[in-house]
Short mmCIF file of C-alpha atoms in Angstrom, two decimals:
data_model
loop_
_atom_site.label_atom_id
_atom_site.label_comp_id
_atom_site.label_asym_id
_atom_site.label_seq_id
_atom_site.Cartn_x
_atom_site.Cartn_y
_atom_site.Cartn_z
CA UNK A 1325 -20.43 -28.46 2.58
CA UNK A 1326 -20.53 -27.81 -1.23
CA UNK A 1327 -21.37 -25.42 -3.56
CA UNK A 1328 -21.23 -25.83 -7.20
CA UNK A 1329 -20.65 -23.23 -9.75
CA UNK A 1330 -20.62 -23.23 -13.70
CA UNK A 1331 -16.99 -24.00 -13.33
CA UNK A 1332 -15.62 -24.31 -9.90
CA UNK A 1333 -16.43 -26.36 -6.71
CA UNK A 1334 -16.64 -24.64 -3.36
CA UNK A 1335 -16.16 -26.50 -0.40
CA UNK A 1336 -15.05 -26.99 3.08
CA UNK A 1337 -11.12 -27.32 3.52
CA UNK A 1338 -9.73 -30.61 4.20
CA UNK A 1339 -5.94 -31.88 5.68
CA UNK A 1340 -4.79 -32.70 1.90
CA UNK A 1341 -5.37 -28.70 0.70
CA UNK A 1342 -2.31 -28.33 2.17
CA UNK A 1343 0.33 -28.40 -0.95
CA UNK A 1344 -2.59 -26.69 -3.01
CA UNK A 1345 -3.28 -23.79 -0.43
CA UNK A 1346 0.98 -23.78 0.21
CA UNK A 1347 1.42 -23.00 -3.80
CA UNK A 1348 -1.25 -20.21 -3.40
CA UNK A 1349 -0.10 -18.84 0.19
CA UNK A 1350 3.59 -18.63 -0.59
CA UNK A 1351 3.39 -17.23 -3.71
CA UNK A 1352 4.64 -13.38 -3.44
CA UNK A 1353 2.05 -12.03 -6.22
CA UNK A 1354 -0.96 -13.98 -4.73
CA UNK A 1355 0.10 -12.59 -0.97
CA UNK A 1356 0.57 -9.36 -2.05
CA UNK A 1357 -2.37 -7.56 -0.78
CA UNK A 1358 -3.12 -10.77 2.21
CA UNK A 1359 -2.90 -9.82 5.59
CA UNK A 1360 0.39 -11.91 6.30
CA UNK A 1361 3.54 -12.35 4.10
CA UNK A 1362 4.02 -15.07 1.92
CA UNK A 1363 4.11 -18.50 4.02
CA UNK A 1364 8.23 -19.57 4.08
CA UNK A 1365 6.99 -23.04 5.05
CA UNK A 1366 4.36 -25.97 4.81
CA UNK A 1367 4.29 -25.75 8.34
CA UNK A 1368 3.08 -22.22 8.74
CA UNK A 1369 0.14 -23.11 5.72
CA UNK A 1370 -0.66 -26.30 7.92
CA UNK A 1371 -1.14 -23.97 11.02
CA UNK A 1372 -3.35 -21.54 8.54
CA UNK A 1373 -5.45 -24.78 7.22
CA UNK A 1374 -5.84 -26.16 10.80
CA UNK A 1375 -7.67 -22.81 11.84
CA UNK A 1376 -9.53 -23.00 8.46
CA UNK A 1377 -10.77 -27.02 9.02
CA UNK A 1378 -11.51 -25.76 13.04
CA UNK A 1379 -14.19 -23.41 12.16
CA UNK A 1380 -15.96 -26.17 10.83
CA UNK A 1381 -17.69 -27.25 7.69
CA UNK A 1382 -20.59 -24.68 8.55
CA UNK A 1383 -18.29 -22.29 8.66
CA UNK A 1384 -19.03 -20.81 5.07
CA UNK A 1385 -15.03 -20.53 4.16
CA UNK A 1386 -14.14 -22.60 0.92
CA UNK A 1387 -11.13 -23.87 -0.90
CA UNK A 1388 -11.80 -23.31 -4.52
CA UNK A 1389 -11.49 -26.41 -6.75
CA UNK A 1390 -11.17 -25.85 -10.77
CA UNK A 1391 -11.16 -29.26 -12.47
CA UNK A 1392 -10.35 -31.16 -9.07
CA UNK A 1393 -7.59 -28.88 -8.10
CA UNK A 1394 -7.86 -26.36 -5.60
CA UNK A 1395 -6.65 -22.69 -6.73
CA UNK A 1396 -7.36 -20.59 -4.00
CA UNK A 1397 -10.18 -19.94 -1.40
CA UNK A 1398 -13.33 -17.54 -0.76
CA UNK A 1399 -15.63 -17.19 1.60
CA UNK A 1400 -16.41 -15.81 5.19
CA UNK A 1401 -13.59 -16.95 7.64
CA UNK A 1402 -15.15 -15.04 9.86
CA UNK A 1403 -18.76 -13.36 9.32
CA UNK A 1404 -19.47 -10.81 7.72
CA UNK A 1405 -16.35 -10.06 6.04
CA UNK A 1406 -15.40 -11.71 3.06
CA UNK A 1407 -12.18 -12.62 1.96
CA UNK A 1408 -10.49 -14.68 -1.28
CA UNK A 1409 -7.11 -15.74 -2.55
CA UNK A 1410 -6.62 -17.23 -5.98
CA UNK A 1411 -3.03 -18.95 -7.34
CA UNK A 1412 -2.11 -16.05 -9.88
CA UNK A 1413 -1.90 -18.71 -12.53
CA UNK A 1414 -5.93 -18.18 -12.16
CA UNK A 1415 -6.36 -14.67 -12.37
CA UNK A 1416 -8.62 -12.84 -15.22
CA UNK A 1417 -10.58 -15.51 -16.16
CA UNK A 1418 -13.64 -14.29 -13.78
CA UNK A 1419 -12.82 -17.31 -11.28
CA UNK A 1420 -12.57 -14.89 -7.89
CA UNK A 1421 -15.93 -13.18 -8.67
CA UNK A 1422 -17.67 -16.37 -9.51
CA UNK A 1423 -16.41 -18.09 -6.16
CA UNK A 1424 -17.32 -14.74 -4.45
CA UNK A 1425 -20.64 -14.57 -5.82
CA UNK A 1426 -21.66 -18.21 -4.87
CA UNK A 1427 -20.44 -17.53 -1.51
CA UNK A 1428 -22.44 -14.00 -0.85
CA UNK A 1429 -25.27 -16.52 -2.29
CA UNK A 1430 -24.83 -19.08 0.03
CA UNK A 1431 -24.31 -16.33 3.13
CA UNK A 1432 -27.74 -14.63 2.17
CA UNK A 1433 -29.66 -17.94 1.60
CA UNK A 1434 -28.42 -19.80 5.01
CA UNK A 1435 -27.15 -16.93 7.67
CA UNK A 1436 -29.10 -14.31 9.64
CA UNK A 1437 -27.25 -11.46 8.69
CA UNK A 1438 -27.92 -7.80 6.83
CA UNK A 1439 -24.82 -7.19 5.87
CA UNK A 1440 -21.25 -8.06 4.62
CA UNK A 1441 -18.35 -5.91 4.43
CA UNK A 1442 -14.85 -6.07 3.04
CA UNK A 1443 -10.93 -4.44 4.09
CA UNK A 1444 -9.06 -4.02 0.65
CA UNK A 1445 -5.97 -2.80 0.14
CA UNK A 1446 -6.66 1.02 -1.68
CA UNK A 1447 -3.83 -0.17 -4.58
CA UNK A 1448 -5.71 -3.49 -5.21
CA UNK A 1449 -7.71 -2.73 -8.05
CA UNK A 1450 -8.51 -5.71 -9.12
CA UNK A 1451 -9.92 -6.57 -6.20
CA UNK A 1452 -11.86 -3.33 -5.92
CA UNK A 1453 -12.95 -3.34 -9.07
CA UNK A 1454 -14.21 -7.07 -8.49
CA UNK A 1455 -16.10 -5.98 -5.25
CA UNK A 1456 -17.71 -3.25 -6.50
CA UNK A 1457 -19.21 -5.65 -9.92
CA UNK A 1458 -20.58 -7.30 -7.07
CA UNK A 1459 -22.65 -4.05 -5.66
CA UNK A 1460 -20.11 -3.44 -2.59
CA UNK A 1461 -20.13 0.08 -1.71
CA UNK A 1462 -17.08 1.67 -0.28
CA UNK A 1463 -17.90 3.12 3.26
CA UNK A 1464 -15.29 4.46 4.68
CA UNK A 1465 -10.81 4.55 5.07
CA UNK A 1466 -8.45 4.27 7.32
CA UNK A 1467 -4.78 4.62 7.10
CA UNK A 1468 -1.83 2.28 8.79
CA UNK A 1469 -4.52 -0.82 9.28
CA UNK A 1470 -2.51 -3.39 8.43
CA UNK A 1471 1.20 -3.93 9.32
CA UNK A 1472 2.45 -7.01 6.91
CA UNK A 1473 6.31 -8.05 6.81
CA UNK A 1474 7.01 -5.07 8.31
CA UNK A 1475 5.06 -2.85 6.12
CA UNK A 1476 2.02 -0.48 6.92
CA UNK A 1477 -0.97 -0.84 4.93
CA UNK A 1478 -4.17 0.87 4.67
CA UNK A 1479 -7.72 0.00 3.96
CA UNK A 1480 -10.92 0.96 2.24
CA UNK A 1481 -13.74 -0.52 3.27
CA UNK A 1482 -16.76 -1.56 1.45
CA UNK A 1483 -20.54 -2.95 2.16
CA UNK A 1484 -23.08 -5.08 0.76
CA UNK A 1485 -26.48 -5.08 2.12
CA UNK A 1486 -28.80 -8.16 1.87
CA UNK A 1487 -31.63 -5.79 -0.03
CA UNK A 1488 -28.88 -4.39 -2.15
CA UNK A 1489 -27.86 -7.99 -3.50
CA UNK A 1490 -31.36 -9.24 -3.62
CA UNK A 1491 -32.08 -6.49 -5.89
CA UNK A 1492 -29.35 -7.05 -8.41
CA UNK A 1493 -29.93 -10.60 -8.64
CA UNK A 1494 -33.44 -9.61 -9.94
CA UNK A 1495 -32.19 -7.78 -12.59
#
């Protein structure tokens, strides 16, 4: 599976991600707001990019490739939520939302489903910020959500309705 964007490639993960996704995963900025700590070894990214090749290549999960190297990955490990990591080296240049965008795209054009939601981090404004230019909603809170290296975190949740993204790709 493949998707092609004005300046990235999405696609289905393969066995030689794994030094790519290991620069993104253990990197403390990049993990900051992920739902695990920064990887300490190849081994644990190998275990993390085993469960991502297992889901298979219709599985709409993708490494994100800039210029033939991978930076990060977005998609829908598991439906309807979407998730996204980018190398920091990456960040501001609009990269996240276009990956994000191509993936809600491909969700909506291939899957039977409504609906898509996301769990951010309430002090990840960039990400919020980058959800909600997308037409996510926030829908609700919850404190203590997340426990990560020992740390609670807590969650706002957002929502993106099929209609809702039909609608502002008309405009």
């Amino acid at each position: 599976m493949e998707i092609r964007t004005p300046r990235l490639t999405l696609r289905s993960a393969r066995p030689d991600d794994l030094k790519a996704m290991h620069a993104v995963l253990s990197d403390p900025r990049a993990t900051r707001w992920w739902s695990t700590p920064p990887h300490d070894s190849l081994e644990q990214t190998a275990t993390w990019l085993d469960s991502m090749i297992a889901n298979g290549p219709d599985q709409p999960d993708f490494v994100i490739e800039r210029d033939g190297v991978v930076i990060g990955k977005a998609g829908f490990w598991k439906l309807p939520e979407v998730g996204y990591i980018l190398h920091p080296d990456h960040w501001g240049q609009g990269f996240a939302g276009e990956a994000v965008a191509a993936s809600i795209d491909h969700v909506f054009g291939t899957r039977d489903v409504d609906d898509l939601t996301a769990d951010v981090d309430p002090e990840n404004t960039a990400s919020i910020r980058l959800l909600e230019r997308l037409g996510f909603v926030k829908t609700g809170f919850a404190e203590r959500t997340w426990e990560v290296g020992g740390e609670w975190k807590d969650s706002l949740y957002y929502g993106l309705s099929r209609a809702d993204w039909s609608a502002r790709q008309r405009t």
